[in-house]
Short mmCIF file of C-alpha atoms in Angstrom, two decimals:
data_model
loop_
_atom_site.label_atom_id
_atom_site.label_comp_id
_atom_site.label_asym_id
_atom_site.label_seq_id
_atom_site.Cartn_x
_atom_site.Cartn_y
_atom_site.Cartn_z
CA UNK A 1 -11.28 -41.88 1.97
CA UNK A 2 -9.94 -40.06 -1.13
CA UNK A 3 -6.31 -40.45 -0.06
CA UNK A 4 -4.07 -41.74 2.69
CA UNK A 5 -4.33 -38.49 4.64
CA UNK A 6 -7.54 -37.26 6.25
CA UNK A 7 -8.43 -33.58 6.45
CA UNK A 8 -8.45 -31.47 9.59
CA UNK A 9 -11.13 -29.23 8.10
CA UNK A 10 -13.52 -29.48 5.17
CA UNK A 11 -15.55 -26.53 3.93
CA UNK A 12 -18.25 -27.77 1.55
CA UNK A 13 -21.40 -26.82 -0.35
CA UNK A 14 -20.13 -23.38 -1.28
CA UNK A 15 -18.89 -21.40 -4.24
CA UNK A 16 -15.10 -21.81 -4.09
CA UNK A 17 -13.40 -19.21 -6.29
CA UNK A 18 -10.04 -20.91 -6.73
CA UNK A 19 -8.25 -18.15 -8.73
CA UNK A 20 -6.23 -20.89 -10.40
CA UNK A 21 -4.96 -20.57 -13.97
CA UNK A 22 -8.39 -21.52 -15.33
CA UNK A 23 -10.44 -19.50 -12.83
CA UNK A 24 -12.24 -22.69 -11.86
CA UNK A 25 -15.13 -22.73 -9.42
CA UNK A 26 -15.31 -25.66 -6.97
CA UNK A 27 -17.81 -26.78 -4.33
CA UNK A 28 -15.52 -27.74 -1.47
CA UNK A 29 -12.01 -27.58 -0.08
CA UNK A 30 -10.17 -29.91 2.32
CA UNK A 31 -7.42 -28.60 4.61
CA UNK A 32 -4.73 -30.52 6.49
CA UNK A 33 -1.75 -29.29 8.53
CA UNK A 34 -2.36 -25.69 7.49
CA UNK A 35 -2.35 -26.41 3.76
CA UNK A 36 -4.87 -27.11 1.03
CA UNK A 37 -5.24 -30.89 0.71
CA UNK A 38 -7.91 -31.13 -1.99
CA UNK A 39 -10.28 -28.90 -3.98
CA UNK A 40 -13.22 -30.16 -5.98
CA UNK A 41 -16.83 -31.29 -5.83
CA UNK A 42 -18.56 -32.10 -2.56
CA UNK A 43 -18.47 -35.88 -2.90
CA UNK A 44 -14.77 -36.11 -3.75
CA UNK A 45 -13.76 -33.62 -1.09
CA UNK A 46 -15.84 -35.18 1.68
CA UNK A 47 -14.13 -38.50 0.99
CA UNK A 48 -11.13 -36.96 2.79
CA UNK A 49 -13.13 -36.78 6.03
CA UNK A 50 -11.85 -38.86 8.92
CA UNK A 51 -13.08 -39.35 12.48
CA UNK A 52 -11.37 -36.13 13.66
CA UNK A 53 -12.29 -33.98 10.64
CA UNK A 54 -14.28 -30.82 11.31
CA UNK A 55 -16.78 -30.18 8.50
CA UNK A 56 -18.53 -26.89 7.81
CA UNK A 57 -21.49 -26.47 5.47
CA UNK A 58 -21.00 -23.17 3.65
CA UNK A 59 -24.67 -23.21 2.58
CA UNK A 60 -23.82 -21.67 -0.77
CA UNK A 61 -21.58 -18.91 0.53
CA UNK A 62 -18.57 -17.70 -1.43
CA UNK A 63 -15.04 -18.67 -0.39
CA UNK A 64 -11.85 -17.37 -1.97
CA UNK A 65 -8.13 -17.02 -1.19
CA UNK A 66 -7.06 -14.60 1.52
CA UNK A 67 -6.44 -11.07 0.28
CA UNK A 68 -2.87 -9.93 -0.35
CA UNK A 69 -2.24 -6.19 -0.09
CA UNK A 70 0.99 -5.65 -2.00
CA UNK A 71 1.78 -2.16 -0.74
CA UNK A 72 0.50 -1.17 2.68
CA UNK A 73 2.21 0.53 5.61
CA UNK A 74 0.89 -1.83 8.24
CA UNK A 75 2.64 -0.26 11.22
CA UNK A 76 1.56 3.21 10.12
CA UNK A 77 -2.03 1.98 9.93
CA UNK A 78 -1.78 0.66 13.47
CA UNK A 79 -0.28 3.94 14.70
CA UNK A 80 -2.72 6.09 12.69
CA UNK A 81 -5.64 4.67 14.66
CA UNK A 82 -4.28 6.62 17.65
CA UNK A 83 -3.80 9.85 15.66
CA UNK A 84 -6.22 12.52 14.47
CA UNK A 85 -8.23 11.30 11.49
CA UNK A 86 -8.32 14.33 9.17
CA UNK A 87 -10.17 12.62 6.31
CA UNK A 88 -13.39 13.90 4.78
CA UNK A 89 -15.48 12.31 6.13
CA UNK A 90 -15.42 12.89 9.06
CA UNK A 91 -13.73 16.32 8.92
CA UNK A 92 -15.10 18.50 6.12
CA UNK A 93 -13.25 21.78 6.65
CA UNK A 94 -10.11 23.34 8.05
CA UNK A 95 -12.26 24.66 10.90
CA UNK A 96 -13.29 21.11 11.80
CA UNK A 97 -9.67 19.93 11.59
CA UNK A 98 -8.69 22.78 13.90
CA UNK A 99 -11.38 21.77 16.37
CA UNK A 100 -10.09 18.20 16.35
CA UNK A 101 -6.57 19.48 17.04
CA UNK A 102 -7.92 21.68 19.84
CA UNK A 103 -9.60 18.68 21.46
CA UNK A 104 -6.43 16.58 21.18
CA UNK A 105 -4.40 19.38 22.81
CA UNK A 106 -6.79 19.28 25.79
CA UNK A 107 -6.09 15.55 26.13
CA UNK A 108 -2.31 15.90 25.79
CA UNK A 109 0.57 16.96 28.00
CA UNK A 110 2.10 20.43 27.52
CA UNK A 111 4.64 20.28 24.70
CA UNK A 112 3.51 16.83 23.52
CA UNK A 113 3.47 16.35 19.74
CA UNK A 114 0.05 16.25 18.07
CA UNK A 115 -0.01 14.12 14.90
CA UNK A 116 -2.79 13.64 12.37
CA UNK A 117 -3.19 12.52 8.79
CA UNK A 118 -5.65 12.26 5.93
CA UNK A 119 -6.63 15.79 4.82
CA UNK A 120 -7.12 16.61 1.14
CA UNK A 121 -7.44 20.28 0.22
CA UNK A 122 -9.78 19.48 -2.68
CA UNK A 123 -12.27 17.90 -0.25
CA UNK A 124 -12.14 20.73 2.30
CA UNK A 125 -14.82 23.43 2.34
CA UNK A 126 -12.18 26.16 2.13
CA UNK A 127 -10.58 24.58 -0.98
CA UNK A 128 -7.07 25.43 0.22
CA UNK A 129 -4.16 24.00 2.15
CA UNK A 130 -4.18 24.35 5.95
CA UNK A 131 -1.47 26.68 7.28
CA UNK A 132 0.64 27.06 10.40
CA UNK A 133 -1.58 29.96 11.44
CA UNK A 134 -4.73 27.79 11.34
CA UNK A 135 -3.02 25.40 13.74
CA UNK A 136 -1.40 28.08 15.91
CA UNK A 137 -4.85 29.40 16.79
CA UNK A 138 -5.73 26.12 18.55
CA UNK A 139 -2.28 24.85 19.54
CA UNK A 140 0.12 27.68 20.39
CA UNK A 141 2.28 25.56 22.74
CA UNK A 142 2.06 21.97 21.44
CA UNK A 143 3.88 21.15 18.19
CA UNK A 144 1.45 19.90 15.53
CA UNK A 145 2.06 18.07 12.27
CA UNK A 146 -0.73 16.87 9.97
CA UNK A 147 0.09 14.68 6.97
CA UNK A 148 -1.89 15.08 3.77
CA UNK A 149 -3.70 11.90 2.69
CA UNK A 150 -0.92 11.08 0.20
CA UNK A 151 1.74 11.31 2.95
CA UNK A 152 3.88 13.40 0.55
CA UNK A 153 2.84 16.73 2.06
CA UNK A 154 2.25 17.88 5.60
CA UNK A 155 1.47 21.05 7.51
CA UNK A 156 3.22 22.11 10.71
CA UNK A 157 2.36 24.78 13.25
CA UNK A 158 4.88 27.35 14.46
CA UNK A 159 6.01 25.25 17.44
CA UNK A 160 6.81 22.34 15.12
CA UNK A 161 8.66 24.60 12.68
CA UNK A 162 10.70 26.05 15.53
CA UNK A 163 11.58 22.57 16.78
CA UNK A 164 12.81 21.67 13.29
CA UNK A 165 14.75 24.91 12.89
CA UNK A 166 12.71 25.98 9.87
CA UNK A 167 12.73 29.76 9.36
CA UNK A 168 12.34 32.28 6.57
CA UNK A 169 16.03 31.74 5.82
CA UNK A 170 15.70 27.97 5.35
CA UNK A 171 16.51 26.70 1.87
CA UNK A 172 14.65 23.93 0.09
CA UNK A 173 16.36 20.56 0.56
CA UNK A 174 17.12 18.74 -2.69
CA UNK A 175 13.95 17.03 -3.87
CA UNK A 176 11.74 18.81 -1.33
CA UNK A 177 10.06 22.15 -0.77
CA UNK A 178 9.42 24.47 2.18
CA UNK A 179 6.44 26.58 1.15
CA UNK A 180 6.63 30.29 1.90
CA UNK A 181 4.21 33.17 1.50
CA UNK A 182 4.78 36.39 -0.46
CA UNK A 183 6.79 37.81 2.45
CA UNK A 184 9.10 34.79 2.63
CA UNK A 185 7.51 33.37 5.77
CA UNK A 186 7.07 29.57 5.94
CA UNK A 187 3.37 28.73 5.67
CA UNK A 188 3.88 25.42 7.48
CA UNK A 189 3.35 23.37 4.32
CA UNK A 190 6.19 20.96 3.52
CA UNK A 191 6.41 18.96 0.31
CA UNK A 192 8.07 15.58 -0.21
CA UNK A 193 10.27 13.38 1.90
CA UNK A 194 13.39 15.60 2.04
CA UNK A 195 11.30 18.43 3.51
CA UNK A 196 9.01 16.21 5.59
CA UNK A 197 12.04 14.57 7.17
CA UNK A 198 12.95 17.91 8.76
CA UNK A 199 9.95 17.22 11.00
CA UNK A 200 9.76 13.42 11.06
CA UNK A 201 13.42 13.10 12.04
CA UNK A 202 12.79 14.97 15.29
CA UNK A 203 9.57 13.24 16.33
CA UNK A 204 9.89 11.23 19.55
CA UNK A 205 11.17 7.71 18.85
CA UNK A 206 8.53 5.15 19.75
CA UNK A 207 9.52 2.13 21.79
CA UNK A 208 9.81 -1.18 19.98
CA UNK A 209 7.07 -2.63 22.21
CA UNK A 210 4.70 0.17 21.22
CA UNK A 211 5.39 -0.45 17.53
CA UNK A 212 4.78 -4.16 18.06
CA UNK A 213 1.43 -3.24 19.63
CA UNK A 214 0.61 -1.23 16.49
CA UNK A 215 1.35 -4.37 14.46
CA UNK A 216 -0.97 -6.42 16.66
CA UNK A 217 -3.74 -3.82 16.28
CA UNK A 218 -3.33 -3.74 12.50
CA UNK A 219 -3.43 -7.54 12.29
CA UNK A 220 -6.89 -7.61 13.86
CA UNK A 221 -8.19 -4.85 11.59
CA UNK A 222 -6.77 -6.48 8.47
CA UNK A 223 -8.08 -9.97 9.29
CA UNK A 224 -11.55 -8.46 9.66
CA UNK A 225 -11.57 -7.37 6.01
CA UNK A 226 -9.98 -10.59 4.75
CA UNK A 227 -6.33 -9.56 4.43
CA UNK A 228 -3.95 -12.41 5.21
CA UNK A 229 -0.68 -11.21 3.62
CA UNK A 230 1.01 -7.85 3.05
CA UNK A 231 4.09 -6.39 1.45
CA UNK A 232 5.18 -3.76 3.97
CA UNK A 233 6.89 -1.05 1.90
CA UNK A 234 9.64 0.69 3.69
CA UNK A 235 10.67 0.20 7.29
CA UNK A 236 13.31 1.67 9.53
CA UNK A 237 15.56 -0.78 11.40
CA UNK A 238 13.52 -0.19 14.57
CA UNK A 239 10.26 -0.91 12.75
CA UNK A 240 11.73 -4.09 11.31
CA UNK A 241 12.65 -5.23 14.81
CA UNK A 242 9.09 -4.53 15.95
CA UNK A 243 7.83 -7.09 13.43
CA UNK A 244 10.35 -9.60 14.71
CA UNK A 245 9.17 -8.84 18.27
CA UNK A 246 5.54 -9.48 17.27
CA UNK A 247 6.49 -12.66 15.42
CA UNK A 248 8.48 -14.08 18.33
CA UNK A 249 5.49 -13.47 20.59
CA UNK A 250 3.11 -15.24 18.18
CA UNK A 251 1.18 -12.03 17.54
CA UNK A 252 1.36 -12.05 13.74
CA UNK A 253 -1.88 -13.12 12.08
CA UNK A 254 -0.75 -11.52 8.84
CA UNK A 255 2.06 -12.83 6.64
CA UNK A 256 4.55 -10.00 6.19
CA UNK A 257 7.13 -9.42 3.47
CA UNK A 258 9.09 -6.43 4.70
CA UNK A 259 11.19 -3.89 2.85
CA UNK A 260 13.92 -1.63 4.16
CA UNK A 261 13.18 2.05 3.49
CA UNK A 262 16.06 3.53 1.55
CA UNK A 263 15.25 7.20 2.02
CA UNK A 264 13.34 7.36 5.28
CA UNK A 265 15.93 9.96 6.20
CA UNK A 266 17.67 12.56 4.05
CA UNK A 267 20.87 10.60 3.37
CA UNK A 268 23.31 10.39 0.48
CA UNK A 269 23.38 7.52 -1.96
CA UNK A 270 26.81 6.49 -0.65
CA UNK A 271 25.50 6.37 2.93
CA UNK A 272 22.57 4.24 1.78
CA UNK A 273 24.94 1.87 -0.01
CA UNK A 274 26.80 1.30 3.25
CA UNK A 275 23.52 0.50 4.99
CA UNK A 276 22.57 -1.97 2.26
CA UNK A 277 25.94 -3.70 2.49
CA UNK A 278 25.33 -4.18 6.21
CA UNK A 279 22.09 -6.10 5.55
CA UNK A 280 23.03 -9.72 4.99
CA UNK A 281 19.58 -10.89 3.93
CA UNK A 282 18.48 -11.60 0.37
CA UNK A 283 14.94 -11.68 -0.98
CA UNK A 284 12.98 -14.55 0.57
CA UNK A 285 14.96 -14.83 3.80
CA UNK A 286 12.63 -15.82 6.65
CA UNK A 287 9.64 -18.11 7.06
CA UNK A 288 5.99 -18.24 6.00
CA UNK A 289 5.06 -15.37 8.33
CA UNK A 290 8.03 -13.06 8.35
CA UNK A 291 10.20 -12.58 5.29
CA UNK A 292 12.63 -10.05 3.88
CA UNK A 293 11.89 -8.76 0.39
CA UNK A 294 14.38 -5.97 -0.26
CA UNK A 295 14.59 -2.21 -0.69
CA UNK A 296 11.86 0.42 -0.99
CA UNK A 297 12.73 3.77 -2.53
CA UNK A 298 10.74 6.92 -3.34
CA UNK A 299 11.80 9.05 -6.29
CA UNK A 300 8.78 11.35 -6.70
CA UNK A 301 5.48 12.34 -5.11
CA UNK A 302 1.85 12.15 -6.20
CA UNK A 303 -0.80 13.86 -8.32
CA UNK A 304 -2.86 15.09 -5.35
CA UNK A 305 -0.07 17.28 -3.99
CA UNK A 306 1.30 18.04 -7.47
CA UNK A 307 4.68 16.52 -6.62
CA UNK A 308 4.67 13.52 -8.99
CA UNK A 309 7.43 14.02 -11.57
CA UNK A 310 5.47 14.42 -14.81
CA UNK A 311 6.28 14.84 -18.51
CA UNK A 312 3.76 17.65 -18.96
CA UNK A 313 2.99 20.37 -16.38
CA UNK A 314 0.05 20.26 -14.02
CA UNK A 315 -3.29 21.43 -15.38
CA UNK A 316 -3.65 24.36 -12.97
CA UNK A 317 0.07 25.02 -12.42
CA UNK A 318 1.76 25.37 -15.84
CA UNK A 319 5.34 25.72 -14.59
CA UNK A 320 5.16 22.80 -12.18
CA UNK A 321 6.51 19.42 -13.33
CA UNK A 322 6.68 17.95 -9.83
CA UNK A 323 9.75 16.86 -7.89
CA UNK A 324 12.45 14.28 -8.54
CA UNK A 325 13.61 13.20 -5.09
CA UNK A 326 16.52 10.97 -6.13
CA UNK A 327 18.78 12.05 -8.98
CA UNK A 328 19.39 9.53 -11.81
CA UNK A 329 23.08 8.94 -11.05
CA UNK A 330 22.33 8.22 -7.40
CA UNK A 331 19.42 5.98 -8.34
CA UNK A 332 21.67 3.98 -10.64
CA UNK A 333 24.19 3.37 -7.86
CA UNK A 334 21.43 2.13 -5.56
CA UNK A 335 19.75 -0.12 -8.14
CA UNK A 336 23.09 -1.64 -9.12
CA UNK A 337 23.81 -2.39 -5.46
CA UNK A 338 20.43 -4.07 -4.98
CA UNK A 339 21.03 -6.14 -8.10
CA UNK A 340 24.48 -7.19 -6.86
CA UNK A 341 23.24 -8.04 -3.35
CA UNK A 342 20.40 -10.30 -4.52
CA UNK A 343 17.62 -8.15 -3.09
CA UNK A 344 14.29 -7.17 -4.56
CA UNK A 345 13.48 -3.52 -5.09
CA UNK A 346 10.23 -1.58 -5.14
CA UNK A 347 10.41 2.01 -6.39
CA UNK A 348 7.67 4.58 -5.94
CA UNK A 349 7.30 6.38 -9.27
CA UNK A 350 3.96 8.03 -9.99
CA UNK A 351 4.59 10.47 -12.83
CA UNK A 352 5.55 9.45 -16.34
CA UNK A 353 8.90 11.24 -16.13
CA UNK A 354 9.66 9.34 -12.92
CA UNK A 355 8.82 6.06 -14.65
CA UNK A 356 11.27 6.98 -17.42
CA UNK A 357 14.04 7.49 -14.85
CA UNK A 358 13.37 4.24 -12.99
CA UNK A 359 13.07 2.07 -16.08
CA UNK A 360 16.29 3.52 -17.46
CA UNK A 361 18.02 2.51 -14.22
CA UNK A 362 16.53 -0.99 -14.45
CA UNK A 363 17.63 -1.28 -18.09
CA UNK A 364 21.20 -0.29 -17.27
CA UNK A 365 21.54 -2.63 -14.31
CA UNK A 366 20.15 -5.48 -16.42
CA UNK A 367 23.30 -5.20 -18.56
CA UNK A 368 25.42 -5.79 -15.44
CA UNK A 369 23.37 -8.76 -14.27
CA UNK A 370 20.02 -9.88 -15.66
CA UNK A 371 17.01 -8.89 -13.57
CA UNK A 372 14.63 -11.06 -15.59
CA UNK A 373 12.81 -13.21 -13.07
CA UNK A 374 13.81 -10.99 -10.14
CA UNK A 375 10.46 -9.14 -10.42
CA UNK A 376 11.78 -5.67 -9.71
CA UNK A 377 8.76 -3.49 -8.97
CA UNK A 378 7.46 -0.11 -9.98
CA UNK A 379 4.82 1.21 -7.60
CA UNK A 380 1.90 3.44 -8.64
CA UNK A 381 3.06 3.80 -12.29
CA UNK A 382 0.33 6.26 -13.25
CA UNK A 383 1.03 7.11 -16.89
CA UNK A 384 3.21 4.61 -18.75
CA UNK A 385 4.29 5.40 -22.29
CA UNK A 386 4.38 2.78 -25.04
CA UNK A 387 8.15 2.67 -24.60
CA UNK A 388 7.73 2.11 -20.84
CA UNK A 389 5.44 -0.84 -21.50
CA UNK A 390 7.94 -2.47 -23.85
CA UNK A 391 10.79 -2.06 -21.34
CA UNK A 392 8.64 -3.50 -18.54
CA UNK A 393 7.85 -6.56 -20.65
CA UNK A 394 11.45 -7.05 -21.76
CA UNK A 395 12.87 -6.89 -18.23
CA UNK A 396 10.09 -8.78 -16.45
CA UNK A 397 9.32 -5.78 -14.25
CA UNK A 398 6.14 -5.98 -12.16
CA UNK A 399 3.60 -3.28 -11.31
CA UNK A 400 1.96 -2.61 -7.95
CA UNK A 401 -1.14 -0.45 -8.33
CA UNK A 402 -3.75 1.08 -6.03
CA UNK A 403 -7.16 1.01 -7.76
CA UNK A 404 -8.75 2.71 -4.75
CA UNK A 405 -6.80 5.88 -5.54
CA UNK A 406 -9.17 6.43 -8.45
CA UNK A 407 -12.06 6.55 -5.98
CA UNK A 408 -10.55 8.23 -2.93
CA UNK A 409 -8.11 10.61 -4.67
CA UNK A 410 -9.61 10.89 -8.14
CA UNK A 411 -11.33 14.22 -7.53
CA UNK A 412 -8.04 15.94 -6.71
CA UNK A 413 -6.40 14.19 -9.67
CA UNK A 414 -9.10 15.57 -11.97
CA UNK A 415 -8.38 19.08 -10.76
CA UNK A 416 -4.60 18.75 -11.02
CA UNK A 417 -4.06 16.78 -14.25
CA UNK A 418 -7.40 16.97 -16.07
CA UNK A 419 -9.78 14.36 -17.46
CA UNK A 420 -7.59 13.17 -20.34
CA UNK A 421 -4.65 12.23 -18.15
CA UNK A 422 -6.64 10.75 -15.28
CA UNK A 423 -8.52 8.59 -17.79
CA UNK A 424 -5.18 7.00 -18.67
CA UNK A 425 -3.96 6.84 -15.08
CA UNK A 426 -3.56 3.40 -13.54
CA UNK A 427 -4.22 1.58 -16.82
CA UNK A 428 -5.21 -1.81 -15.44
CA UNK A 429 -6.81 -2.98 -18.70
CA UNK A 430 -3.56 -2.24 -20.51
CA UNK A 431 -1.46 -4.08 -17.93
CA UNK A 432 -3.60 -7.21 -18.28
CA UNK A 433 -3.82 -7.05 -22.07
CA UNK A 434 -0.03 -6.69 -22.33
CA UNK A 435 0.53 -9.66 -20.02
CA UNK A 436 2.27 -7.52 -17.39
CA UNK A 437 1.85 -8.79 -13.81
CA UNK A 438 -0.02 -6.17 -11.77
CA UNK A 439 -0.95 -6.51 -8.11
CA UNK A 440 -3.46 -4.56 -6.03
CA UNK A 441 -2.92 -2.59 -2.85
CA UNK A 442 -4.28 0.26 -0.75
CA UNK A 443 -1.08 2.06 0.30
CA UNK A 444 -2.81 2.42 3.67
CA UNK A 445 -3.00 4.69 5.57
CA UNK A 446 -2.82 6.85 2.40
CA UNK A 447 -6.26 5.45 1.58
CA UNK A 448 -8.41 3.13 3.74
CA UNK A 449 -7.16 -0.46 3.76
CA UNK A 450 -10.52 -2.06 2.86
CA UNK A 451 -9.62 -4.18 -0.21
CA UNK A 452 -13.20 -4.46 -1.43
CA UNK A 453 -13.25 -0.77 -2.33
CA UNK A 454 -10.06 -1.31 -4.32
CA UNK A 455 -11.48 -4.33 -6.13
CA UNK A 456 -14.66 -2.40 -6.93
CA UNK A 457 -12.68 0.64 -8.10
CA UNK A 458 -10.69 -1.48 -10.55
CA UNK A 459 -14.00 -2.59 -12.06
CA UNK A 460 -15.97 0.69 -11.84
CA UNK A 461 -13.29 3.47 -12.04
CA UNK A 462 -15.47 6.08 -10.34
CA UNK A 463 -14.42 9.07 -8.21
CA UNK A 464 -15.77 9.63 -4.70
CA UNK A 465 -17.19 13.17 -4.68
CA UNK A 466 -18.03 13.72 -8.32
CA UNK A 467 -19.03 10.08 -8.89
CA UNK A 468 -17.44 10.47 -12.31
CA UNK A 469 -16.28 7.53 -14.44
CA UNK A 470 -12.68 8.11 -15.52
CA UNK A 471 -11.14 5.91 -18.18
CA UNK A 472 -13.94 3.44 -18.82
CA UNK A 473 -11.72 1.66 -21.36
CA UNK A 474 -9.34 0.77 -18.51
CA UNK A 475 -11.94 -1.15 -16.51
CA UNK A 476 -11.17 -4.78 -15.79
CA UNK A 477 -13.37 -7.75 -14.95
CA UNK A 478 -14.18 -8.88 -11.44
CA UNK A 479 -12.11 -12.01 -11.93
CA UNK A 480 -9.11 -9.90 -12.98
CA UNK A 481 -9.57 -7.56 -10.03
CA UNK A 482 -9.55 -10.54 -7.67
CA UNK A 483 -6.34 -11.80 -9.27
CA UNK A 484 -4.71 -8.44 -8.50
CA UNK A 485 -5.39 -8.98 -4.79
CA UNK A 486 -4.60 -12.70 -4.61
CA UNK A 487 -2.35 -14.69 -6.96
CA UNK A 488 -0.72 -11.61 -8.50
CA UNK A 489 0.16 -10.40 -5.03
CA UNK A 490 1.87 -13.71 -4.34
CA UNK A 491 3.74 -13.39 -7.64
CA UNK A 492 5.21 -10.05 -6.56
CA UNK A 493 7.14 -11.76 -3.75
CA UNK A 494 7.99 -14.97 -5.66
CA UNK A 495 5.46 -16.93 -3.59
CA UNK A 496 2.89 -17.90 -6.22
CA UNK A 497 3.66 -21.57 -5.55
CA UNK A 498 2.82 -21.10 -1.85
CA UNK A 499 -0.26 -18.88 -1.68
CA UNK A 500 -2.66 -16.67 -3.64
CA UNK A 501 -4.99 -19.37 -4.98
CA UNK A 502 -6.90 -22.35 -3.65
CA UNK A 503 -4.89 -25.29 -4.95
CA UNK A 504 -3.49 -28.44 -3.32
CA UNK A 505 -0.24 -27.86 -1.44
CA UNK A 506 -0.75 -24.14 -0.90
CA UNK A 507 -1.13 -22.38 2.43
CA UNK A 508 -4.69 -22.60 3.73
CA UNK A 509 -5.42 -18.87 3.83
CA UNK A 510 -9.08 -18.55 2.82
CA UNK A 511 -11.98 -16.23 3.53
CA UNK A 512 -15.76 -16.61 3.51
CA UNK A 513 -17.83 -13.68 2.21
CA UNK A 514 -21.36 -12.47 2.80
CA UNK A 515 -22.06 -12.27 -0.94
CA UNK A 516 -21.05 -13.66 -4.32
CA UNK A 517 -18.60 -11.04 -5.46
CA UNK A 518 -18.72 -12.28 -9.06
CA UNK A 519 -22.47 -11.85 -9.52
CA UNK A 520 -23.69 -9.24 -7.01
CA UNK A 521 -24.65 -5.77 -8.35
CA UNK A 522 -21.47 -3.88 -9.23
CA UNK A 523 -21.91 -1.14 -6.65
CA UNK A 524 -22.31 -3.73 -3.89
CA UNK A 525 -18.79 -5.10 -4.39
CA UNK A 526 -17.35 -2.32 -2.22
CA UNK A 527 -19.77 -3.21 0.59
CA UNK A 528 -18.56 -6.81 0.84
CA UNK A 529 -18.17 -8.11 4.38
CA UNK A 530 -15.97 -10.99 5.48
CA UNK A 531 -17.68 -13.59 7.66
CA UNK A 532 -14.62 -15.70 8.52
CA UNK A 533 -10.89 -15.45 7.85
CA UNK A 534 -8.71 -18.55 8.03
CA UNK A 535 -4.92 -18.45 8.23
CA UNK A 536 -3.14 -21.80 8.03
CA UNK A 537 -6.59 -23.33 8.27
CA UNK A 538 -7.31 -21.76 11.66
CA UNK A 539 -9.79 -18.99 12.34
CA UNK A 540 -8.23 -15.58 12.96
CA UNK A 541 -11.47 -13.63 12.49
CA UNK A 542 -15.13 -14.56 12.72
CA UNK A 543 -18.00 -12.09 12.48
#
C-alpha cells in the first residue's frame, strides 16, 4: 500500500483535471474520510487500496473539482421553482405572460399574491415593458408582482400598488423610481431596491420551514449540475435561520457561505450599522457546510434595466446615467464598520461610475485598517477603468463575475449600451492578464444556474438571440474558465486550502462528466451533463 492509510474510495482510469497551480492532469484519485488522500497515476493511486476500498473504473471519463458558484441566491432559486417562469423561452410575449398569470389566478385563493420572475422586454414580441393594465386584465382581484430577469425592476398590477400605497402622488424613494405615464399615473413598473421594497416589504412572510424546504429543493437541483459550494449573497435574518434549520436536519448537500443583506429593506446607514454591530460573527465562522462570510450591499442596478450607474449615458436614453442606491458618505460608514468588525464585504456595482464609488470607499477604509488579504469583493464590475484596475491590484480586491450574462442578457445590453461598451463588459481576459482573482457565478435566479453555460460563455462570448460575438479579445481559455468556477471560487471565501482543486488534504468534492470539457467542440461545452456528484466523497447525485 502507498501509505499507512487505505482509501475508502478510488476513482481510476480517467482524466482527472486537478486545477492545481500547474493545471496537471492525473489518472486517478484516492479518497479517505471525506478528503483527497492521493492524486496521481493509476498504479500509485491503486496502491492505496485496502480490503474495504471501493474502486470505480472511470473508463476514460473526465473528473474535476465540484463547481463553486460564487454569487447565487440559492433560496430564491428554490422559491422561484414555485413561481411563474416569465423567461423567453418559454414565454415569448406579454400576452403569453398574461395567460400564465391568468392560469395561476385560477389555481390561487382570492386575494393571494401571484409572483413571477424572468421577463426581459428586449426578448418580448411587443418590445416593451409590461404594465399594471396588462396584469389587471387577467388579475383584477389578486395582487401580482413580476420581477424582471435582473431582479432590479418589477411590474405590479393595481391591486399590488394599492396594497403598497403607491399612487399618482407617490414620490420616488432615494435611489429608486416609480414609473409614471404622461398623466402621472403609475404604470406598475418599479426600478431598483428602494422602489421594489415598497412591494417586497409587504409580501407575506414565509415560514422558516418553507424556506428550509426551498433550500433542500435547490440543493438537489444544484448537485445535478455539479455545484457543491455557493456564496449566498444577501440574506435576511429569517433566511439565515432557514439555512441553519436545513443544516441541523442534515439537509445541506451544498456548502454555503452566507452573507447578510445590508439593504434588503429601505433603511438608513445608521440603522444598518446597528444591525451589523449586533452580529457577533466574523468571516469564516461556522463549519465546512455552513459558514458566515459577511455583508452584501447593492449600490446600483444593471444594464438590462438601464439602472447601472454609468460614466456615460445609455445608448438609447441620453439623459439617463442610471441610479446610485447608496450615497458615498453612507457607503463609507458601512465599509468602515465592516472593516472594523472583521467581516468580508461583497458590493454589487455594475456601472463604471458605481465601481469608482466602491473602490474609493475601499481605498479610504484601507487607510484606517489594511484590507489587503481580506479579499473584499466587487460583484459584476462591468466596465473597469485603468485606474480601477490599479486600485483593485493595490488593495487585493477580488472580482465576482457572471459570464452567462453575456449570453442570456447580452442582447438587451447591446441595445442599451451599444457594441463598443458591451465588448469591454466583463473583461475576463483583462482580469486574468492583470493577475486579479476573478470567480464565476450565475446570480441565479437572475440567469439559469447551469454553470456549464457560464463556462462556455467565458470562452465564446456570444449572445443568445443575435448569436453575436461581443469582445472576442476578452475570451479566456477553457482551463481559465474552469478556474473561475473552482479554485478561484474557493479563494473568494479564503478556503483555497480546503477546496476548489483536487489535491491531497482537500475536501473530496468531485464530479464526473459525460464529456472531456477541455477538448470537446466549443459549442458543446454548454451542453455538458454531470454523471455523478460527490460531496465529502459520498454520492449526492447520480444520473
